[in-house]
Amino acid sequence: MSPFKQTLRELNAQKGKIAASVGRKTPKRVNRWFKWLSPGLFVKRWLLISLSGVFLTSFGLAIWVKLTPVNRFLEFVSQALETIARLVPNSVSGPLAVLLGVFLLFWGQSRTVETITEALQPDASEELVDLLRTHRRLHRGPKIVAIGGGTGLSTLLRGLKQYSSNITAIVTVADDGGSSGRLRREMGILPPGDIRNCIAALADEEKLLTELFQYRFHAGDGLSGHSFGNLFISAMTEITGDLEQAIDASAKVLAIRGKVLPATLTDVSLWAKLADGRIIEGESKITEAMGQIRQIGCHPADPVALPAALAAIKEADYIIIGPGSLYTSIIPNLLVPAIRQALAQVTVPRVYVCNIMTQPGETDNYSVADHIRAIEKVCEERVFDAVLAQRTAPSPQSLQLYAQEHSHPVFLDREEVGKMGYRIVLANVMAEDEVTAKVSHDPQRLARVLWRWYAKK
């Protein structure tokens, strides 16, 4: 069986399962019953309203028939209580009646919840009440806007989705290489690659969906080299008419937490002027040119921002820029005039996540201050207030590996950054692969540090 078919089978087998992100299983049934009465679930009010409805319906029917059933019922109850009082002392019969009533109430509600749970998530191991509590907590989370592209942004989203469901990822659409580039040239659609990664990162079944979306076909003249995720989004674009609607439809189908938006729907292509005078056209060719970038821009020069992206920035409680390739993932979003203007105008906490290592052909020998200067040169206004930098250096093995590729840790020049007026958030947010010695941002560490910094504001 091919990996693609195997992944599809696993995805189908897990259909309906909602991943348990936060919360723990409750082993005791009594504890589970009382969880339903905890604040914030909006369950108690509906239970009370339901009971009130039953009472009022019964009472209304009794009035409709001139109270005759009520009178007879009261007489019957009175006689029954007198009989029970004569046979069994009230000190015994009263508590027994209360216990029986409470038992029946909880038994009925428990069976109702179990029936609903079996219908909604037949294969899920997490209890419905825990999932509901998690959903409510994430739904009440702050409105976070994350701006970038490439693998850096998707890494950030994997961690952030544990803290809020109100996440909007604004993604660059300047990619022109690989499968995305081919689809862009052959079908005339905006490149879906970075968007694909972000959708997979925000999905509940992240691991399985990532494997499916990243799967590349290895046979066929037309399919070879294409990823399933790119073809999926491209097909959605053809069906819905544009990329924005395609992403929205994909998000509903895959039940992702948050939104993914392109920075612009304009067909944008990057260009860069190098220190040796060369002008390089195309995002994929800029890094390959292996020169020092002096200026970067795009065609057309002033692409129109997506209105939904501008609205997300204006309504945001927290804005995060990066991590990602400086000139080919971060800055392309800022080349959209309305986006950089919106970022400059908001007063919410804004932080830039600097890369851990320099990138050959883009940021050779760059320090943290150099990254900031490159962004300032494009924006001409301040679009963030603080910068997050890695605290510790990678292991000697990783340093040696990266040195062979002419890549080095991004140096934090504290004095320069301080003179520029930016606050520094210094933390260990690095993950180092034990086998390959490659370093990257750790999703959970990065999200935890960013969340704590925001909570202190």
Coordinates of C-alpha atoms in Angstrom, one line a residue:
M1 CA 0.0 0.0 0.0
S2 CA 1.4 3.5 -0.9
P3 CA 2.0 6.0 1.8
F4 CA -0.7 8.2 0.3
K5 CA -3.4 5.5 0.5
Q6 CA -2.2 4.5 4.0
T7 CA -2.5 8.1 5.2
L8 CA -6.0 8.4 3.7
R9 CA -7.1 5.2 5.4
E10 CA -5.8 6.5 8.8
L11 CA -7.5 9.8 8.3
N12 CA -10.8 8.1 7.5
A13 CA -10.4 5.8 10.5
Q14 CA -10.1 8.8 12.8
K15 CA -12.9 10.8 11.3
G16 CA -15.0 12.4 14.0
K17 CA -12.2 12.3 16.6
I18 CA -11.4 15.6 18.3
A19 CA -7.9 15.7 19.6
A20 CA -7.6 16.4 23.4
S21 CA -5.3 19.4 23.6
V22 CA -5.8 20.5 27.2
G23 CA -7.5 18.9 30.2
R24 CA -7.4 15.5 31.7
K25 CA -9.7 12.5 31.7
T26 CA -12.0 12.1 34.7
P27 CA -11.9 8.6 36.0
K28 CA -14.9 8.9 38.4
R29 CA -18.4 9.3 37.1
V30 CA -19.4 11.6 40.0
N31 CA -16.6 14.0 39.3
R32 CA -17.8 14.1 35.7
W33 CA -21.3 14.9 36.7
F34 CA -20.2 17.8 38.8
K35 CA -17.9 19.1 36.0
W36 CA -21.1 19.8 34.0
L37 CA -22.0 22.3 36.8
S38 CA -18.6 24.2 36.6
P39 CA -18.7 27.9 35.5
G40 CA -18.4 28.8 31.9
L41 CA -20.0 25.8 30.2
F42 CA -23.4 27.5 29.8
V43 CA -25.1 24.2 30.7
K44 CA -26.8 24.9 34.0
R45 CA -28.9 27.8 32.6
W46 CA -30.2 25.6 29.8
L47 CA -31.0 22.8 32.2
L48 CA -32.9 25.2 34.4
I49 CA -34.7 26.7 31.4
S50 CA -35.7 23.1 30.3
L51 CA -37.1 22.3 33.7
S52 CA -39.0 25.6 33.8
G53 CA -40.4 24.8 30.4
V54 CA -41.7 21.4 31.6
F55 CA -43.3 23.0 34.7
L56 CA -44.9 25.8 32.7
T57 CA -46.3 23.5 30.1
S58 CA -47.8 21.3 32.7
F59 CA -49.2 24.2 34.6
G60 CA -50.6 25.8 31.5
L61 CA -52.4 22.6 30.5
A62 CA -53.9 22.4 34.0
I63 CA -55.2 25.9 33.8
W64 CA -56.6 25.2 30.3
V65 CA -58.8 22.4 31.8
K66 CA -59.9 24.6 34.8
L67 CA -57.4 23.2 37.3
T68 CA -59.3 19.9 37.7
P69 CA -56.1 17.7 37.1
V70 CA -54.2 19.9 39.6
N71 CA -56.8 19.5 42.3
R72 CA -57.0 15.8 41.8
F73 CA -53.2 15.5 41.7
L74 CA -52.9 17.5 45.0
E75 CA -55.5 15.3 46.7
F76 CA -53.7 12.2 45.5
V77 CA -50.3 13.5 46.7
S78 CA -51.8 14.6 50.0
Q79 CA -53.3 11.2 50.7
A80 CA -50.1 9.4 49.6
L81 CA -48.0 11.5 51.9
E82 CA -50.3 10.9 54.8
T83 CA -50.1 7.2 54.2
I84 CA -46.3 7.1 53.9
A85 CA -46.0 9.3 57.1
R86 CA -48.1 6.8 59.0
L87 CA -46.1 3.8 57.8
V88 CA -42.6 5.3 57.6
P89 CA -41.2 8.1 59.9
N90 CA -40.6 11.4 58.0
S91 CA -36.9 11.3 59.2
V92 CA -36.5 8.2 57.0
S93 CA -39.0 8.8 54.1
G94 CA -37.9 12.4 53.5
P95 CA -34.2 11.7 52.9
L96 CA -35.0 8.6 50.9
A97 CA -37.2 10.6 48.6
V98 CA -34.6 13.2 48.2
L99 CA -31.8 10.7 47.4
L100 CA -34.1 8.9 45.0
G101 CA -34.9 12.1 43.2
V102 CA -31.3 13.2 43.0
F103 CA -30.2 9.7 41.8
L104 CA -32.8 9.7 39.0
L105 CA -31.9 13.2 37.9
F106 CA -28.2 12.5 37.7
W107 CA -28.8 9.1 36.1
G108 CA -30.9 10.5 33.4
Q109 CA -28.5 13.4 32.7
S110 CA -25.6 11.0 32.7
R111 CA -27.2 8.7 30.2
T112 CA -28.2 11.7 28.0
V113 CA -24.6 12.9 27.9
E114 CA -23.3 9.5 27.2
T115 CA -25.7 9.1 24.3
I116 CA -24.7 12.5 22.8
T117 CA -21.0 11.7 23.3
E118 CA -21.4 8.3 21.5
A119 CA -23.2 10.0 18.6
L120 CA -20.8 13.0 18.2
Q121 CA -17.5 11.2 18.8
P122 CA -17.8 7.4 18.7
D123 CA -14.0 6.8 18.7
A124 CA -12.8 9.6 20.9
S125 CA -11.1 8.8 24.2
E126 CA -11.6 12.3 25.7
E127 CA -14.8 13.0 27.6
L128 CA -17.3 15.5 26.1
V129 CA -17.2 17.7 29.2
D130 CA -13.4 18.1 29.0
L131 CA -13.6 18.9 25.3
L132 CA -16.3 21.5 26.0
R133 CA -14.2 23.1 28.7
T134 CA -11.3 23.3 26.4
H135 CA -13.4 24.7 23.6
R136 CA -14.8 27.4 25.8
R137 CA -11.3 28.3 27.1
L138 CA -9.8 28.6 23.6
H139 CA -12.8 30.4 22.3
R140 CA -12.3 33.1 25.0
G141 CA -8.7 33.5 24.1
P142 CA -7.2 36.7 22.7
K143 CA -7.4 37.7 19.1
I144 CA -3.9 36.9 17.8
V145 CA -2.5 37.8 14.4
A146 CA 0.6 36.0 13.2
I147 CA 2.4 37.3 10.1
G148 CA 5.0 35.5 8.0
G149 CA 5.4 32.5 5.8
G150 CA 7.4 29.3 5.2
T151 CA 7.9 26.7 7.9
G152 CA 8.5 29.4 10.6
L153 CA 4.9 30.6 10.7
S154 CA 3.5 27.1 10.7
T155 CA 5.8 26.2 13.6
L156 CA 4.5 29.1 15.6
L157 CA 0.9 28.2 14.9
R158 CA 1.3 24.7 16.2
G159 CA 2.1 26.1 19.6
L160 CA -0.3 29.1 19.6
K161 CA -3.4 27.0 19.0
Q162 CA -3.1 25.6 22.5
Y163 CA -3.8 29.0 23.9
S164 CA -6.5 30.5 21.7
S165 CA -8.8 29.6 18.8
N166 CA -9.0 33.2 17.7
I167 CA -5.8 33.1 15.6
T168 CA -5.4 34.7 12.2
A169 CA -2.4 33.8 10.1
I170 CA -1.5 36.3 7.4
V171 CA 0.6 34.6 4.8
T172 CA 2.8 35.8 2.0
V173 CA 1.8 34.7 -1.6
A174 CA 5.1 35.5 -3.3
D175 CA 6.4 32.0 -3.6
D176 CA 7.3 30.9 -7.1
G177 CA 9.3 27.8 -6.7
G178 CA 8.6 24.0 -6.5
S179 CA 5.0 22.7 -6.7
S180 CA 3.6 26.2 -5.8
G181 CA 5.5 27.8 -8.6
R182 CA 4.3 25.2 -11.1
L183 CA 0.7 25.6 -10.2
R184 CA 1.1 29.4 -10.3
R185 CA 2.5 29.3 -13.9
E186 CA 0.3 26.5 -15.2
M187 CA -3.1 27.4 -13.6
G188 CA -2.6 31.1 -12.9
I189 CA -3.5 30.8 -9.2
L190 CA -1.7 32.3 -6.2
P191 CA 0.9 29.9 -4.7
P192 CA -0.7 27.7 -2.0
G193 CA 2.4 26.2 -0.4
D194 CA 2.7 28.4 2.7
I195 CA -1.1 28.5 3.1
R196 CA -1.1 24.7 3.0
N197 CA 1.4 24.5 5.8
C198 CA -0.6 26.9 8.0
I199 CA -3.9 25.1 7.5
A200 CA -2.2 21.8 8.5
A201 CA -0.6 23.4 11.6
L202 CA -4.0 24.7 12.8
A203 CA -5.9 21.5 12.3
D204 CA -6.8 19.3 15.3
E205 CA -5.5 16.1 13.6
E206 CA -2.3 18.0 12.9
K207 CA 0.2 15.1 12.5
L208 CA -2.0 13.0 10.1
L209 CA -3.2 16.0 8.1
T210 CA 0.4 17.3 7.7
E211 CA 1.4 13.9 6.4
L212 CA -1.5 14.0 3.9
F213 CA -0.9 17.6 2.8
Q214 CA 2.8 17.1 2.5
Y215 CA 2.5 13.9 0.5
R216 CA 4.2 14.4 -2.9
F217 CA 3.3 12.3 -5.9
H218 CA 6.2 10.5 -7.5
A219 CA 4.6 9.2 -10.7
G220 CA 2.8 10.7 -13.6
D221 CA 4.0 13.5 -15.9
G222 CA 1.5 16.0 -14.5
L223 CA 1.3 14.9 -10.8
S224 CA 5.0 14.2 -10.2
G225 CA 6.5 16.6 -7.7
H226 CA 3.1 18.1 -6.6
S227 CA 2.0 17.9 -3.0
F228 CA -1.5 16.7 -2.2
G229 CA -2.2 19.9 -0.1
N230 CA -1.3 22.2 -3.0
L231 CA -3.6 20.3 -5.4
F232 CA -6.4 20.3 -2.8
I233 CA -6.2 24.1 -2.3
S234 CA -5.9 24.6 -6.1
A235 CA -9.0 22.6 -6.7
M236 CA -10.8 24.6 -4.0
T237 CA -9.7 27.8 -5.7
E238 CA -11.1 26.6 -9.0
I239 CA -14.4 25.6 -7.4
T240 CA -14.9 28.7 -5.2
G241 CA -13.5 31.3 -7.6
D242 CA -10.7 32.8 -5.6
L243 CA -8.1 31.9 -3.0
E244 CA -9.7 33.6 0.0
Q245 CA -13.0 31.6 -0.4
A246 CA -10.9 28.4 -1.1
I247 CA -9.1 28.8 2.2
D248 CA -12.3 29.5 4.1
A249 CA -13.9 26.4 2.6
S250 CA -10.9 24.3 3.3
A251 CA -10.9 25.5 6.9
K252 CA -14.5 24.4 7.4
V253 CA -13.9 21.0 5.8
L254 CA -10.8 20.4 8.0
A255 CA -12.2 22.1 11.1
I256 CA -9.1 24.2 11.9
R257 CA -8.7 26.5 14.8
G258 CA -8.4 30.0 13.6
K259 CA -8.1 31.5 10.1
V260 CA -5.5 31.6 7.4
L261 CA -5.5 34.6 5.1
P262 CA -3.3 35.7 2.2
A263 CA -1.8 39.1 2.6
T264 CA -3.1 40.1 -0.9
L265 CA -4.9 38.5 -3.8
T266 CA -2.7 40.3 -6.2
D267 CA -0.3 38.2 -8.3
V268 CA 2.9 39.4 -6.6
S269 CA 6.5 38.7 -7.7
L270 CA 9.5 39.7 -5.7
W271 CA 12.7 41.4 -6.9
A272 CA 15.9 42.2 -5.1
K273 CA 18.9 44.4 -5.8
L274 CA 22.2 43.0 -4.6
A275 CA 25.3 44.7 -3.5
D276 CA 27.1 43.8 -6.7
G277 CA 24.4 45.6 -8.7
R278 CA 22.5 42.5 -9.9
I279 CA 18.7 42.7 -9.9
I280 CA 17.2 39.3 -9.2
E281 CA 13.6 38.6 -10.2
G282 CA 11.6 35.9 -8.4
E283 CA 11.4 34.8 -4.8
S284 CA 13.1 31.4 -5.4
K285 CA 16.0 32.9 -7.3
I286 CA 16.8 35.6 -4.7
T287 CA 18.3 33.1 -2.2
E288 CA 20.0 31.1 -5.0
A289 CA 21.8 34.2 -6.2
M290 CA 23.9 34.1 -2.9
G291 CA 24.5 37.8 -2.8
Q292 CA 24.0 40.6 -0.2
I293 CA 20.6 42.1 -0.5
R294 CA 20.5 45.9 -0.6
Q295 CA 16.9 46.5 -1.6
I296 CA 13.8 44.5 -2.1
G297 CA 10.5 45.2 -3.7
C298 CA 7.7 43.6 -5.7
H299 CA 5.7 43.8 -8.9
P300 CA 3.2 45.5 -8.8
A301 CA 4.8 48.0 -6.5
D302 CA 1.7 48.6 -4.3
P303 CA -0.4 45.4 -4.1
V304 CA -3.8 45.8 -2.6
A305 CA -4.2 44.2 0.9
L306 CA -6.9 41.7 1.6
P307 CA -9.7 43.5 3.5
A308 CA -10.1 40.6 5.9
A309 CA -6.4 40.8 6.8
L310 CA -6.6 44.5 7.6
A311 CA -9.7 43.9 9.7
A312 CA -7.9 41.2 11.6
I313 CA -4.9 43.5 12.4
K314 CA -7.2 46.3 13.5
E315 CA -9.2 44.0 15.8
A316 CA -6.2 42.1 17.2
D317 CA -5.2 41.9 20.8
Y318 CA -1.7 40.6 20.1
I319 CA 0.4 40.7 16.9
I320 CA 3.4 38.4 16.2
I321 CA 5.7 38.8 13.2
G322 CA 7.8 35.8 12.3
P323 CA 9.7 33.6 12.6
G324 CA 10.8 32.9 9.0
S325 CA 13.1 33.9 6.2
L326 CA 13.6 37.6 6.5
Y327 CA 13.4 38.7 2.8
T328 CA 11.3 35.9 1.4
S329 CA 8.7 35.2 4.1
I330 CA 8.5 38.2 6.5
I331 CA 9.1 41.3 4.4
P332 CA 6.9 40.3 1.4
N333 CA 3.9 40.8 3.7
L334 CA 5.2 44.2 4.7
L335 CA 5.5 45.2 1.0
V336 CA 1.7 45.5 1.0
P337 CA 1.3 49.3 2.0
A338 CA -2.0 48.9 3.8
I339 CA -0.7 46.1 6.0
R340 CA 2.4 47.9 7.2
Q341 CA 0.3 51.0 7.8
A342 CA -2.2 49.0 9.8
L343 CA 0.6 47.5 11.9
A344 CA 2.0 50.9 12.6
Q345 CA -1.3 52.3 13.8
V346 CA -2.4 49.6 16.3
T347 CA -1.4 50.0 20.0
V348 CA -1.6 46.3 21.0
P349 CA 1.5 44.3 22.0
R350 CA 3.6 43.6 18.9
V351 CA 6.6 41.3 18.9
Y352 CA 9.1 40.2 16.2
V353 CA 10.5 36.7 16.5
C354 CA 14.0 36.7 15.2
N355 CA 15.6 33.7 13.5
I356 CA 18.0 31.5 15.4
M357 CA 20.5 31.0 12.5
T358 CA 21.5 33.2 9.6
Q359 CA 20.3 32.2 6.2
P360 CA 22.9 31.9 3.4
G361 CA 22.0 34.2 0.5
E362 CA 19.6 36.3 2.6
T363 CA 21.0 37.2 6.0
D364 CA 24.7 36.3 5.9
N365 CA 26.4 37.7 9.1
Y366 CA 23.2 39.5 10.2
S367 CA 22.8 40.3 13.8
V368 CA 19.4 40.9 15.5
A369 CA 19.8 44.6 14.9
D370 CA 20.4 44.0 11.2
H371 CA 17.2 42.1 10.9
I372 CA 15.3 45.0 12.6
R373 CA 17.0 47.5 10.3
A374 CA 15.9 45.6 7.2
I375 CA 12.3 45.7 8.3
E376 CA 12.5 49.3 9.3
K377 CA 13.9 50.2 5.8
V378 CA 10.9 48.7 4.2
C379 CA 8.2 49.9 6.6
E380 CA 9.6 53.4 7.5
E381 CA 7.5 53.1 10.6
R382 CA 7.7 51.0 13.7
V383 CA 5.6 47.9 13.3
F384 CA 6.6 46.1 16.5
D385 CA 7.8 47.0 20.0
A386 CA 9.8 44.0 21.1
V387 CA 12.1 41.4 19.6
L388 CA 12.3 37.7 20.8
A389 CA 15.8 36.3 20.5
Q390 CA 17.3 32.9 21.3
R391 CA 19.2 32.8 24.6
T392 CA 21.6 29.9 24.2
A393 CA 23.7 28.7 21.3
P394 CA 23.2 25.4 19.6
S395 CA 25.5 22.4 20.4
P396 CA 29.0 22.2 18.9
Q397 CA 27.8 19.5 16.5
S398 CA 25.1 21.8 15.1
L399 CA 27.5 24.8 14.9
Q400 CA 29.9 22.7 12.9
L401 CA 27.2 21.5 10.6
Y402 CA 25.8 24.9 10.0
A403 CA 29.3 26.4 9.5
Q404 CA 29.8 24.1 6.6
E405 CA 26.8 25.8 5.0
H406 CA 28.1 29.2 5.9
S407 CA 25.3 29.7 8.5
H408 CA 25.9 31.0 12.1
P409 CA 23.8 31.9 15.1
V410 CA 22.2 35.3 14.9
F411 CA 24.1 37.5 17.3
L412 CA 22.2 39.6 19.8
D413 CA 23.8 43.0 19.9
R414 CA 21.9 44.3 23.0
E415 CA 23.2 47.8 22.9
E416 CA 22.3 48.4 19.3
V417 CA 18.8 47.0 19.8
G418 CA 18.4 49.0 22.9
K419 CA 19.4 52.2 21.2
M420 CA 16.8 51.5 18.5
G421 CA 14.2 51.6 21.3
Y422 CA 13.1 47.9 21.2
R423 CA 12.5 45.7 24.2
I424 CA 14.3 42.4 24.2
V425 CA 12.6 39.1 25.1
L426 CA 15.4 36.6 25.7
A427 CA 14.5 32.9 26.1
N428 CA 15.4 29.4 25.0
V429 CA 12.9 28.6 22.3
M430 CA 15.1 26.3 20.3
A431 CA 14.6 22.7 19.3
E432 CA 17.7 20.6 18.2
D433 CA 17.3 17.4 16.3
E434 CA 19.4 14.7 17.9
V435 CA 19.9 12.9 14.6
T436 CA 20.4 15.6 12.1
A437 CA 21.7 18.3 14.5
K438 CA 19.3 20.8 12.7
V439 CA 17.9 23.6 14.9
S440 CA 14.5 25.2 14.7
H441 CA 12.0 27.0 16.9
D442 CA 10.2 24.6 19.3
P443 CA 6.4 25.2 18.9
Q444 CA 5.5 24.7 22.5
R445 CA 8.4 26.7 24.0
L446 CA 8.0 29.5 21.6
A447 CA 4.2 29.8 22.2
R448 CA 4.7 29.5 26.0
V449 CA 7.2 32.4 26.0
L450 CA 5.1 34.6 23.8
W451 CA 2.0 33.9 25.9
R452 CA 3.7 34.7 29.1
W453 CA 5.1 38.0 27.6
Y454 CA 1.6 38.9 26.5
A455 CA 0.0 38.0 29.8
K456 CA 2.4 40.5 31.6
K457 CA 1.2 43.3 29.4

